[in-house]
Every structure is written in C-alpha cells, then in structure tokens.
Coordinates of C-alpha atoms and ligand atoms in Angstrom, one line a residue:
M25 CA 15.4 11.7 -11.7
K26 CA 13.5 10.9 -14.8
I27 CA 12.4 7.4 -13.9
A28 CA 10.3 4.3 -16.0
V29 CA 8.8 1.5 -14.0
V30 CA 7.7 -1.2 -16.7
G31 CA 5.0 -3.4 -14.6
C32 CA 2.4 -2.3 -12.8
G33 CA 1.7 -5.3 -10.0
Y34 CA 2.6 -5.1 -6.7
V35 CA 6.3 -4.0 -6.9
G36 CA 6.4 -1.9 -9.9
L37 CA 3.3 0.7 -8.5
V38 CA 4.6 0.9 -5.0
T39 CA 8.0 1.4 -6.6
G40 CA 6.7 4.0 -9.0
V41 CA 4.6 5.9 -6.3
V42 CA 7.3 6.0 -3.6
L43 CA 9.8 7.6 -5.9
A44 CA 7.6 10.1 -7.5
D45 CA 7.2 11.2 -4.0
L46 CA 10.2 11.3 -3.4
G47 CA 10.1 14.3 -5.9
N48 CA 11.2 12.3 -9.7
E49 CA 9.5 12.5 -12.3
V50 CA 8.0 8.7 -12.8
V51 CA 6.2 7.0 -15.7
C52 CA 4.4 4.1 -14.7
V53 CA 4.1 1.5 -17.5
D54 CA 1.1 -1.4 -18.0
S55 CA 0.3 -3.2 -21.0
H56 CA -3.7 -4.1 -19.1
Q57 CA -5.8 -1.3 -20.7
E58 CA -8.1 -2.2 -18.0
K59 CA -5.3 -2.0 -15.5
L60 CA -4.5 2.0 -16.8
D61 CA -7.6 3.3 -16.6
K62 CA -8.2 2.7 -13.0
L63 CA -4.6 3.8 -12.2
R64 CA -5.0 7.0 -14.4
K65 CA -8.3 7.7 -12.3
G66 CA -6.3 7.1 -9.1
I67 CA -7.7 4.2 -8.3
P68 CA -5.4 1.4 -7.0
T69 CA -5.3 -2.3 -8.7
I70 CA -4.4 -3.5 -5.4
Y71 CA -5.5 -3.5 -2.1
E72 CA -2.5 -1.7 -0.1
P73 CA -2.7 0.6 3.1
G74 CA -1.5 4.1 2.2
L75 CA -1.5 3.1 -1.6
E76 CA -4.8 5.6 -2.7
E77 CA -3.8 8.4 -1.2
L78 CA -0.1 8.4 -2.5
L79 CA -1.2 7.1 -6.1
Q80 CA -3.5 10.5 -6.1
R81 CA -1.1 13.0 -4.4
T82 CA 1.5 11.8 -7.0
L83 CA -0.8 12.0 -9.6
A84 CA -2.3 15.3 -9.1
D85 CA 1.1 16.6 -8.2
G86 CA 2.4 15.7 -12.1
C87 CA 5.4 13.4 -10.7
L88 CA 3.6 10.0 -11.9
R89 CA 2.3 9.3 -14.9
I90 CA 0.7 6.5 -16.1
S91 CA 1.1 5.1 -19.9
D92 CA 1.1 1.9 -22.4
S93 CA 4.5 2.6 -24.3
I94 CA 7.8 1.1 -23.2
E95 CA 9.3 2.8 -25.8
D96 CA 8.1 6.0 -25.1
A97 CA 8.8 6.0 -21.3
T98 CA 12.4 4.5 -22.0
L99 CA 13.2 7.0 -24.4
Q100 CA 12.3 9.8 -21.3
S101 CA 14.1 8.1 -19.0
E102 CA 17.6 7.7 -17.5
I103 CA 16.7 4.9 -14.8
V104 CA 13.9 1.8 -16.4
F105 CA 13.0 -0.7 -13.6
I106 CA 11.7 -3.8 -14.9
A107 CA 9.2 -4.9 -12.4
V108 CA 7.3 -7.6 -14.3
G109 CA 5.9 -11.1 -12.7
T110 CA 8.1 -14.0 -12.6
P111 CA 5.4 -16.7 -12.1
A112 CA 6.8 -20.2 -11.3
S113 CA 6.2 -22.2 -14.4
E114 CA 5.0 -26.4 -14.0
D115 CA 8.8 -27.6 -13.3
G116 CA 9.0 -25.0 -10.4
T117 CA 11.6 -22.5 -12.4
P118 CA 10.3 -18.8 -12.1
D119 CA 9.3 -18.0 -15.9
L120 CA 11.0 -15.2 -17.1
S121 CA 9.0 -14.9 -20.6
A122 CA 7.3 -11.6 -19.2
V123 CA 10.8 -9.8 -18.6
Q124 CA 12.2 -10.9 -21.6
E125 CA 9.2 -9.3 -23.6
V126 CA 10.3 -6.1 -21.8
A127 CA 13.8 -6.5 -22.2
E128 CA 13.3 -6.7 -26.1
E129 CA 10.9 -3.4 -26.1
I130 CA 13.4 -1.7 -23.9
G131 CA 16.6 -2.5 -26.3
R132 CA 15.0 -1.2 -29.1
A133 CA 14.1 2.1 -27.3
I134 CA 18.0 2.4 -26.7
V135 CA 18.8 1.5 -29.9
R136 CA 16.5 4.7 -31.1
K137 CA 17.7 6.6 -28.1
A138 CA 21.4 6.1 -29.1
A139 CA 21.2 7.0 -32.3
P140 CA 23.0 9.7 -33.4
E141 CA 21.2 12.9 -33.7
P142 CA 19.7 13.5 -37.7
S143 CA 22.3 16.9 -37.7
P144 CA 24.8 16.7 -34.5
P145 CA 25.8 20.5 -33.7
A146 CA 29.5 19.9 -33.3
P147 CA 30.5 15.8 -34.1
S148 CA 32.3 14.5 -31.8
P149 CA 35.5 12.5 -32.4
Y150 CA 34.6 10.0 -29.5
P151 CA 30.8 9.5 -30.5
S152 CA 30.0 6.1 -28.4
A153 CA 32.0 7.3 -25.6
S154 CA 29.3 10.6 -25.4
L155 CA 26.7 8.0 -24.3
G156 CA 28.3 6.6 -21.0
I157 CA 27.3 8.1 -17.7
G158 CA 28.8 10.9 -16.9
G159 CA 29.6 11.9 -20.6
G160 CA 28.0 14.5 -22.7
G161 CA 25.3 12.6 -23.7
A162 CA 24.2 11.1 -20.2
D163 CA 21.1 12.1 -20.8
R164 CA 20.9 9.1 -23.8
H165 CA 22.4 6.4 -21.2
T166 CA 19.9 4.3 -19.9
V167 CA 20.4 2.4 -16.3
V168 CA 17.7 -0.7 -16.6
V169 CA 17.0 -2.5 -13.4
N170 CA 16.0 -5.7 -12.9
K171 CA 13.6 -5.4 -9.8
S172 CA 11.6 -8.2 -10.9
T173 CA 12.6 -11.6 -8.4
V174 CA 14.8 -13.7 -11.0
P175 CA 17.3 -16.3 -10.6
V176 CA 20.5 -15.6 -10.4
G177 CA 22.4 -14.7 -14.3
S178 CA 19.1 -13.3 -15.1
G179 CA 21.0 -9.6 -15.3
D180 CA 23.3 -11.4 -18.0
L181 CA 20.3 -12.4 -19.9
V182 CA 18.3 -9.1 -20.1
E183 CA 22.0 -8.0 -21.1
S184 CA 22.2 -10.5 -23.9
I185 CA 18.5 -9.3 -25.4
L186 CA 19.9 -5.6 -25.3
R187 CA 22.0 -6.3 -27.2
Q188 CA 20.5 -8.4 -29.6
Q189 CA 18.3 -5.8 -30.2
G190 CA 21.4 -3.8 -31.5
A191 CA 21.5 -1.8 -28.4
P192 CA 25.1 -0.5 -28.4
P193 CA 27.0 -1.3 -25.0
E194 CA 28.1 2.0 -24.1
A195 CA 24.3 3.2 -24.3
F196 CA 23.4 1.1 -21.3
D197 CA 23.8 -0.9 -18.1
V198 CA 22.0 -3.4 -16.4
V199 CA 21.8 -3.5 -12.4
S200 CA 20.1 -6.0 -10.0
N201 CA 18.1 -3.9 -7.4
P202 CA 15.7 -6.6 -5.4
E203 CA 12.5 -5.6 -3.7
F204 CA 12.2 -6.6 0.1
L205 CA 9.0 -4.8 0.3
R206 CA 6.1 -7.0 1.9
E207 CA 2.4 -6.9 0.9
G208 CA 0.3 -5.1 3.6
S209 CA 3.1 -3.2 4.6
A210 CA 4.4 -2.2 1.3
I211 CA 4.8 1.8 1.4
H212 CA 6.6 1.6 4.6
D213 CA 9.1 -0.9 3.4
S214 CA 9.7 0.9 0.7
L215 CA 10.7 4.2 2.7
R216 CA 12.1 2.0 5.3
P217 CA 13.8 -0.6 3.8
D218 CA 16.5 -2.7 6.1
R219 CA 18.9 -2.3 3.3
I220 CA 19.2 -1.4 -0.3
I221 CA 20.7 -4.1 -2.7
I222 CA 22.7 -3.1 -6.2
G223 CA 24.2 -5.8 -7.9
A224 CA 26.1 -3.9 -10.8
R225 CA 29.1 -4.3 -13.0
R226 CA 30.4 -0.6 -13.4
R227 CA 30.4 1.5 -10.4
E228 CA 29.2 4.6 -12.6
A229 CA 26.0 2.4 -12.6
A230 CA 25.2 1.5 -9.2
N231 CA 26.2 5.2 -8.5
K232 CA 23.1 6.4 -10.5
L233 CA 21.1 3.9 -8.0
V234 CA 22.5 5.2 -4.8
E235 CA 21.9 8.8 -6.3
L236 CA 18.1 7.4 -6.6
Y237 CA 17.8 6.0 -2.9
A238 CA 20.0 9.0 -1.5
P239 CA 17.1 10.3 -0.2
L240 CA 16.1 7.5 2.1
E241 CA 19.2 7.6 3.7
R242 CA 18.9 3.7 4.2
P243 CA 21.8 1.3 3.9
M244 CA 23.0 0.3 0.7
H245 CA 25.0 -2.6 -0.8
I246 CA 27.0 -3.0 -3.6
T247 CA 27.4 -6.4 -5.0
D248 CA 28.1 -7.9 -8.6
P249 CA 24.8 -8.4 -10.1
N250 CA 24.2 -12.4 -9.7
S251 CA 25.3 -11.6 -6.1
A252 CA 22.5 -9.8 -5.7
E253 CA 20.1 -11.8 -7.7
L254 CA 21.1 -14.8 -5.0
I255 CA 20.4 -12.1 -1.7
K256 CA 16.5 -11.7 -2.6
Y257 CA 16.0 -15.7 -2.9
A258 CA 18.3 -16.8 0.2
S259 CA 16.8 -14.0 1.9
N260 CA 12.8 -15.2 1.5
A261 CA 14.0 -19.0 1.5
F262 CA 15.7 -17.8 4.6
L263 CA 12.6 -16.8 6.3
A264 CA 10.5 -19.5 4.9
T265 CA 12.6 -22.0 6.4
K266 CA 12.5 -20.0 9.9
I267 CA 8.8 -20.6 9.8
S268 CA 8.7 -24.0 8.6
Y269 CA 11.5 -24.7 11.4
I270 CA 8.7 -23.3 14.1
N271 CA 6.2 -25.2 12.8
A272 CA 8.1 -28.2 13.1
I273 CA 8.7 -27.4 16.5
G274 CA 5.4 -26.7 17.1
R275 CA 4.7 -30.2 16.0
I276 CA 7.0 -31.8 18.7
C277 CA 5.1 -29.1 21.3
E278 CA 1.8 -30.6 20.7
L279 CA 3.7 -34.3 21.4
A280 CA 4.9 -33.2 24.0
G281 CA 2.4 -31.0 26.0
A282 CA 4.4 -28.3 25.4
D283 CA 3.3 -24.6 24.0
V284 CA 5.1 -23.4 20.6
G285 CA 4.0 -19.8 21.6
D286 CA 5.8 -19.7 24.6
V287 CA 8.8 -21.7 22.9
A288 CA 9.5 -19.1 20.3
K289 CA 9.1 -16.4 22.3
G290 CA 11.9 -17.9 24.6
V291 CA 14.0 -19.0 21.5
G292 CA 13.4 -15.1 19.6
A293 CA 14.7 -13.5 22.9
D294 CA 18.1 -14.8 21.7
Q295 CA 19.3 -11.5 19.5
R296 CA 21.0 -13.8 17.2
I297 CA 17.5 -15.5 16.2
G298 CA 14.9 -12.5 16.9
H299 CA 11.1 -12.9 17.2
Q300 CA 10.2 -12.2 13.8
F301 CA 8.7 -15.3 11.4
L302 CA 8.4 -17.1 14.4
Q303 CA 5.0 -17.1 14.5
A304 CA 3.5 -20.6 13.9
G305 CA 0.3 -21.8 12.1
L306 CA -0.7 -22.7 8.7
G307 CA 2.2 -22.1 7.4
W308 CA 3.8 -19.8 4.5
G309 CA 1.6 -19.0 1.1
G310 CA 1.5 -15.7 -1.0
S311 CA 3.3 -14.6 -4.2
C312 CA 6.3 -15.1 -3.1
F313 CA 7.8 -17.6 -0.7
P314 CA 6.1 -20.7 -2.1
K315 CA 7.4 -19.5 -5.9
D316 CA 11.2 -18.4 -4.3
V317 CA 11.7 -21.6 -2.5
Q318 CA 10.7 -23.4 -5.5
G319 CA 13.3 -21.1 -7.8
L320 CA 16.2 -21.4 -5.1
V321 CA 15.5 -25.3 -5.3
S322 CA 15.4 -25.4 -9.2
T323 CA 18.3 -22.7 -9.3
A324 CA 20.4 -25.2 -7.2
E325 CA 19.1 -28.7 -9.1
K326 CA 20.4 -27.2 -12.6
L327 CA 24.2 -25.9 -11.4
G328 CA 24.0 -29.7 -9.2
Y329 CA 23.1 -29.0 -6.3
D330 CA 20.1 -30.8 -4.3
F331 CA 19.3 -28.1 -2.0
R332 CA 17.1 -31.1 0.5
L333 CA 17.1 -28.7 3.5
L334 CA 14.8 -26.3 1.4
R335 CA 12.9 -28.9 0.4
E336 CA 11.7 -30.6 3.6
A337 CA 11.1 -26.3 4.6
A338 CA 8.7 -26.9 1.7
A339 CA 7.4 -30.2 2.8
I340 CA 6.8 -29.3 6.2
N341 CA 4.5 -26.1 5.0
D342 CA 2.4 -28.5 2.7
A343 CA 2.1 -30.4 6.3
Q344 CA 0.7 -28.0 8.1
T345 CA -2.4 -27.7 6.5
E346 CA -2.9 -30.9 5.3
R347 CA -2.5 -32.3 8.9
F348 CA -4.7 -28.9 9.9
V349 CA -7.9 -30.1 8.1
E350 CA -7.8 -33.7 8.9
R351 CA -8.2 -33.0 12.3
L352 CA -10.8 -30.7 11.7
E353 CA -12.3 -33.7 9.6
Q354 CA -11.9 -35.9 12.5
S355 CA -13.1 -34.0 15.1
L356 CA -16.4 -33.3 12.7
G357 CA -16.8 -37.1 12.0
G358 CA -16.3 -36.6 8.4
F359 CA -17.1 -33.7 6.3
G360 CA -20.5 -34.9 5.1
G361 CA -23.3 -32.2 5.8
K362 CA -21.5 -29.9 7.6
R363 CA -21.2 -26.4 7.5
I364 CA -18.2 -24.8 8.2
G365 CA -17.4 -20.9 9.1
V366 CA -14.1 -19.9 7.7
L367 CA -12.5 -16.6 8.7
G368 CA -10.2 -14.9 6.3
L369 CA -9.3 -15.6 3.2
A370 CA -6.1 -13.6 1.9
F371 CA -2.7 -15.1 2.3
K372 CA -2.1 -12.7 4.9
P373 CA -3.6 -9.9 6.5
N374 CA -3.5 -6.3 5.4
T375 CA -3.9 -7.4 1.7
D376 CA -6.5 -8.8 -0.9
D377 CA -3.9 -11.0 -2.1
I378 CA -4.9 -14.9 -2.5
R379 CA -2.3 -16.1 -4.5
E380 CA -1.3 -19.9 -2.9
A381 CA -3.7 -18.6 0.3
K382 CA -3.9 -21.3 2.5
S383 CA -7.7 -20.8 2.3
L384 CA -7.5 -22.4 -1.2
A385 CA -6.1 -25.6 -0.1
I386 CA -8.8 -25.8 3.0
L387 CA -12.2 -24.6 0.9
R388 CA -11.3 -27.4 -1.8
A389 CA -11.0 -29.7 0.9
I390 CA -14.2 -29.2 3.0
L391 CA -15.6 -28.6 -0.5
D392 CA -14.5 -32.2 -2.0
R393 CA -15.5 -33.9 0.5
G394 CA -19.2 -32.8 0.8
G395 CA -18.9 -29.9 3.5
S396 CA -20.8 -26.5 2.9
V397 CA -18.5 -23.3 3.7
A398 CA -19.6 -19.8 5.1
A399 CA -16.9 -17.6 4.7
Y400 CA -15.6 -14.0 5.8
D401 CA -12.6 -12.0 4.7
P402 CA -12.6 -7.8 5.0
V403 CA -11.4 -7.4 1.6
A404 CA -10.2 -10.8 -0.7
S405 CA -14.0 -12.2 -0.8
P406 CA -14.4 -11.3 -4.7
H407 CA -11.4 -12.7 -5.5
V408 CA -12.3 -16.0 -3.8
E409 CA -15.5 -16.1 -5.2
K410 CA -14.1 -16.1 -8.6
L411 CA -12.7 -19.6 -8.2
F412 CA -15.2 -20.8 -5.4
P413 CA -18.6 -19.4 -6.2
D414 CA -20.4 -22.4 -4.3
V415 CA -18.8 -21.0 -1.1
C416 CA -21.3 -18.2 0.9
Y417 CA -19.5 -15.4 1.0
V418 CA -20.9 -13.4 4.1
D419 CA -20.3 -10.0 5.6
S420 CA -19.3 -10.6 9.3
P421 CA -17.5 -13.0 11.3
Y422 CA -20.8 -13.7 13.3
D423 CA -22.2 -14.4 9.8
A424 CA -19.7 -17.3 8.9
A425 CA -20.2 -19.0 12.5
A426 CA -24.1 -18.4 12.1
G427 CA -25.3 -22.7 12.1
A428 CA -21.6 -23.5 11.7
D429 CA -20.7 -26.9 12.9
A430 CA -17.4 -25.5 13.1
L431 CA -15.4 -22.2 12.8
V432 CA -11.7 -22.0 11.2
L433 CA -9.8 -18.7 11.2
V434 CA -7.0 -19.0 8.7
T435 CA -6.0 -15.3 8.4
E436 CA -5.7 -13.1 11.1
W437 CA -6.8 -10.0 10.5
N438 CA -7.0 -7.6 13.6
E439 CA -10.6 -7.5 13.6
F440 CA -11.0 -11.2 14.1
K441 CA -8.9 -10.5 17.5
Q442 CA -11.1 -8.4 18.9
I443 CA -14.4 -10.6 18.2
D444 CA -16.9 -11.7 21.0
L445 CA -16.7 -15.4 21.1
A446 CA -19.6 -15.6 23.3
R447 CA -21.6 -14.2 20.7
I448 CA -19.5 -16.6 18.2
A449 CA -20.7 -19.5 20.2
A450 CA -24.0 -18.7 20.4
A451 CA -24.7 -17.9 16.8
M452 CA -23.0 -21.8 16.1
R453 CA -24.6 -24.8 15.9
G454 CA -21.6 -27.0 16.9
R455 CA -18.8 -25.9 19.4
L456 CA -15.6 -26.1 17.2
L457 CA -13.2 -23.6 16.8
F458 CA -10.3 -24.4 14.9
D459 CA -7.6 -21.8 15.1
G460 CA -4.6 -22.0 12.5
R461 CA -3.3 -18.8 13.1
R462 CA -3.0 -18.9 17.4
V463 CA -4.9 -15.7 17.6
Y464 CA -7.1 -16.5 20.7
S465 CA -6.3 -18.3 24.0
R466 CA -7.4 -21.7 24.8
Q467 CA -8.7 -20.4 28.4
L468 CA -11.2 -17.2 26.6
A469 CA -12.1 -19.5 23.7
E470 CA -13.6 -22.5 27.0
R471 CA -14.7 -19.5 28.6
A472 CA -17.3 -19.0 26.2
G473 CA -17.8 -22.3 25.6
L474 CA -16.1 -23.5 22.7
E475 CA -13.8 -26.4 21.9
Y476 CA -10.7 -25.1 21.3
H477 CA -8.3 -26.5 18.8
T478 CA -5.3 -25.1 17.1
I479 CA -1.5 -25.7 15.7
G480 CA 1.6 -26.4 18.4
S481 CA 0.3 -26.6 21.7
Ligands
UGA516 C1 7.7 -11.6 1.4 C2 9.0 -11.3 2.2 O1 8.8 -11.0 3.6 C3 9.1 -9.6 1.6 O2 10.9 -9.3 2.1 C4 9.6 -9.9 0.2 O3 9.8 -8.6 -0.4 C5 8.4 -10.5 -0.7 O4 7.9 -11.7 -0.2 C6 8.5 -11.2 -2.3 O5 9.4 -11.6 -2.4 O6 7.8 -9.7 -3.1 P1 5.1 -11.2 1.7 O7 4.8 -12.4 0.4 O8 4.6 -10.1 1.2 O9 6.8 -10.5 1.7 O10 4.8 -11.7 3.2 P2 5.4 -12.2 4.1 O11 5.0 -10.8 5.4 O12 6.7 -12.5 4.1 O13 4.5 -13.5 4.7 C7 4.5 -14.7 3.9 C8 3.7 -15.9 4.5 O14 4.6 -16.1 5.6 C9 2.9 -15.6 4.8 O15 1.6 -16.7 4.4 C10 2.4 -15.7 6.7 O16 1.1 -16.0 6.9 C11 3.6 -16.5 6.7 N1 4.1 -16.2 8.0 C12 5.1 -15.2 8.4 C13 4.1 -17.2 8.6 O17 3.0 -18.3 8.8 N2 4.8 -16.8 10.2 C14 5.5 -15.9 10.2 O18 5.9 -15.8 11.8 C15 5.9 -14.8 9.4

C-alpha cells in the first residue's frame, strides 16, 4: 500500500519504518530540516534499539522515503497517518495545535487529489461516488488515520477541519488507530502488539487498515472512533494507576516492615492481576503517562466528572520522588557541600528520552539546596546537560561514585545491575546507597560496606 506518515517523532518514525519493512511504500514527513537531513542519511533522531538497522534497510530498498511535503505525501498515498505530538498545555489538556495544522494541509491536498481530472476520459454519471473506497477512483480516496494520542472527539475535529478546507466527504474517511508501543521496545511492540484498535465510522475505512495490518497476524478490534480514542487514555491511565497502587502498598510495607517486592510477586501471581507494571520505585515518568493521566482528568472534568481516582494516582506518583529526596537529604544531614553520584538520567532504561524523567526533579532539588552532582547515563547525558550545565557528566558508574557522599540509582539500566558494589564503595567518600528502582539487594549492598536505602521495604 502507499502510505504517508506525518510526524517523525517516536510513534511516526517507528510506524513508518515498520510499515515500510512490511513491504509498503512509505513516505515519512516532518517539518524540521535537521531531522530530515539525519533521517535521509539513515541516522535515527532518537535512541531506540533496532531502529537504525531498520531505517537504513528500508531507505536502501526504496520502501521508505523522507519528505518535507505533506501535500505531495497525501497526493501519493491512500492512507495518511497523523503522528504529531500532542504535548500537555498549561492546564493539563492536550495541545492539539500540531494535529490541527497538519489536518489543514492534508485537507487542502485532498481537495486537489479529489478534483476531477482536466479532461476525464469517460465522464461518469456519478462523479462523487468514484472517489469512495472500492469505487473506480479508489486511488483518489484518502483514509486519514489519527495515531497521535488525542482526547475523545478529536477524530470529529479532524473531520471538520478537512471539510472546512473543502475536502468532499466522499473523498476521505477519518479513522482512529492509537499506538501502544513503549519506548525502548518500540520496534518489537509495533510488530507484535497485543491488539490493534481501529476506530472508524464506516466499515470500508476500517477494512483498509485491517488489510494493512493483516501481515502482523495480531488481534484487531474495530470500534467507533470515540471508543478507540478512549481506549488509549484508559489503558495508559490504568497502567499508571497500577504503578501508583503498588507504590502506595510499598509505603505500607515500609511502615509495617514488609517487602513490596515479595508482595508484588504474590499479588502479580494472580492471573487476573498479572506481574507487569507492579515494579515499585520512584514512579512513572516519560512523555506519555504523566501527560495522558492529566489529559484524561481534564477531559473528564470538561464532561462533568471529577476523576478523583486518577488525580490521586498522580499525587502518589509525585510524592514518591519528593519523599525519596527528603530521605536522602535527611540521611546526608542536608545537601549543602555534599557530592551526590547519580546513576541513570533517562525516564526509563533503553531510551535517551528525558521527558518527565524522575532524574530532573532529583537533580533540581539537590542543586537548589546546595549539593553537587556527578551523573552517568549510557545515552541520555547530552540531553540533560542542556538543562543542567552545572552537573558533572561522567563516563561510568564508578566515576559517578568517585568521592560521592551518596550514590543514587534513578534509572534501572541493565549495566547497573552488574555493577561491582565493593568497587563502588571503595570509590565513594560516604556510605549511602539510595536505590530508587529496587535493583540491588540489601544484603549485597551491606556486604560491600554500603548503607542501603530503597523504596518499599
Ligand atoms: C507507555 C505505554 O506503556 C505504552 O503502551 C504507550 O504506547 C506509550 O506509553 C504511549 O502512550 O506512547 P512508555 O511511556 O514508553 O509507554 O513507557 P513504559 O514502559 O510504559 O513506562 C512508563 C513509566 O512507568 C516509566 O517511567 C517507568 O519507569 C514506569 N514504570 C513502569 C514503573 O515505575 N513501574 C513499572 O512496573 C513499570
């Protein structure tokens, strides 16, 4: 199939290369020249395992093209994905301005595409019908697919924008097809999603996506567009709440002398609950959970429902980091003049994404209160350096520990799990190990001569 993907961020780029790898003709569109230059050379603009190889392969075999023109891409494609960002605006509602701008351009291109040929070979008595899917002019019909995470009702908004631009209703369909990939395992998740959600008003439009995704051989759920949009928010908010729930249980464990790791293992063994997303720690960050939880709270509020459960999940999440920093400060007797080693800056392992990363709040608190920081992350340091130029960025966990009064683990990269704690202890000035992700065992840390502090036990 001929596909356009507008927006070369996480979702767009991964979707584009994966669809190209399945043998479709894909054009990925973005407006940032620097990004386009890199992508054309086969250099991914984000760190994601497996992406570089797939990008280079699909560019080389001609299945993937990179472009700056939404119009050209729309004219050439039967399916156009909108995969631009929807960041939270100040009041917590998702900012849809990028989606709106892109929809306007797509709308104008649909008008051109649907316009009758200058000299049609055989005039049809039903000119408009020939634009529909399955009609004689199927190549002039466009399925506009919203992949960005958007509040319920956004499909209707896109549809009204396309109409405002003059696009004839029979020339397009708007479909909601939310993305569930996780950063760090994005390629795998795109190829093997648990489910594919297709929200469409017309069965023919849904079928177009069913056909596109058929090679993946994964379960597909066809719904109306509003339900599809809500499925995405409801899923992310549920997972975020699950993490906040286990962190609240972790708090009780600390008070009661229990261990949240053991509790989570026992709870997760119930198949109705499951083991995933019961890892207690500093809580959730990233570009999705914080934004989508806020987005659902504000959508509910607009509809007249106070989603107190979700507001509490967010409050528990914020408190996780604040309490961790307070405990660290207390143990150190204040941050003034103290040196803190920080392990991990990305919001989670296997990504260089630092949006809403717990590391940022922790660095801010330490620096604001007079401490200094030496930080190590396998890939994310350059991004954090732009925000915190006063932090010393080092090349190994041992360099972060050198001369430190306390060592704090913020992101559970695999390489930290293999660390030699005795060597860490020898490099440090103090003894404090603060493990924000429950990576080490108390026994191992104490055997190395460290004073172990963690969350949930
Ligand atoms: C999340 C969802 O998992 C994806 O399904 C969704 O497509 C994506 O958002 C999105 O909306 O685009 P992502 O933000 O990449 O994916 O990362 P997750 O692996 O879900 O982790 C989110 C946060 O939860 C991280 O800060 C992680 O450290 C934290 N987490 C995760 C825990 O604290 N405990 C856990 O048990 C699991």
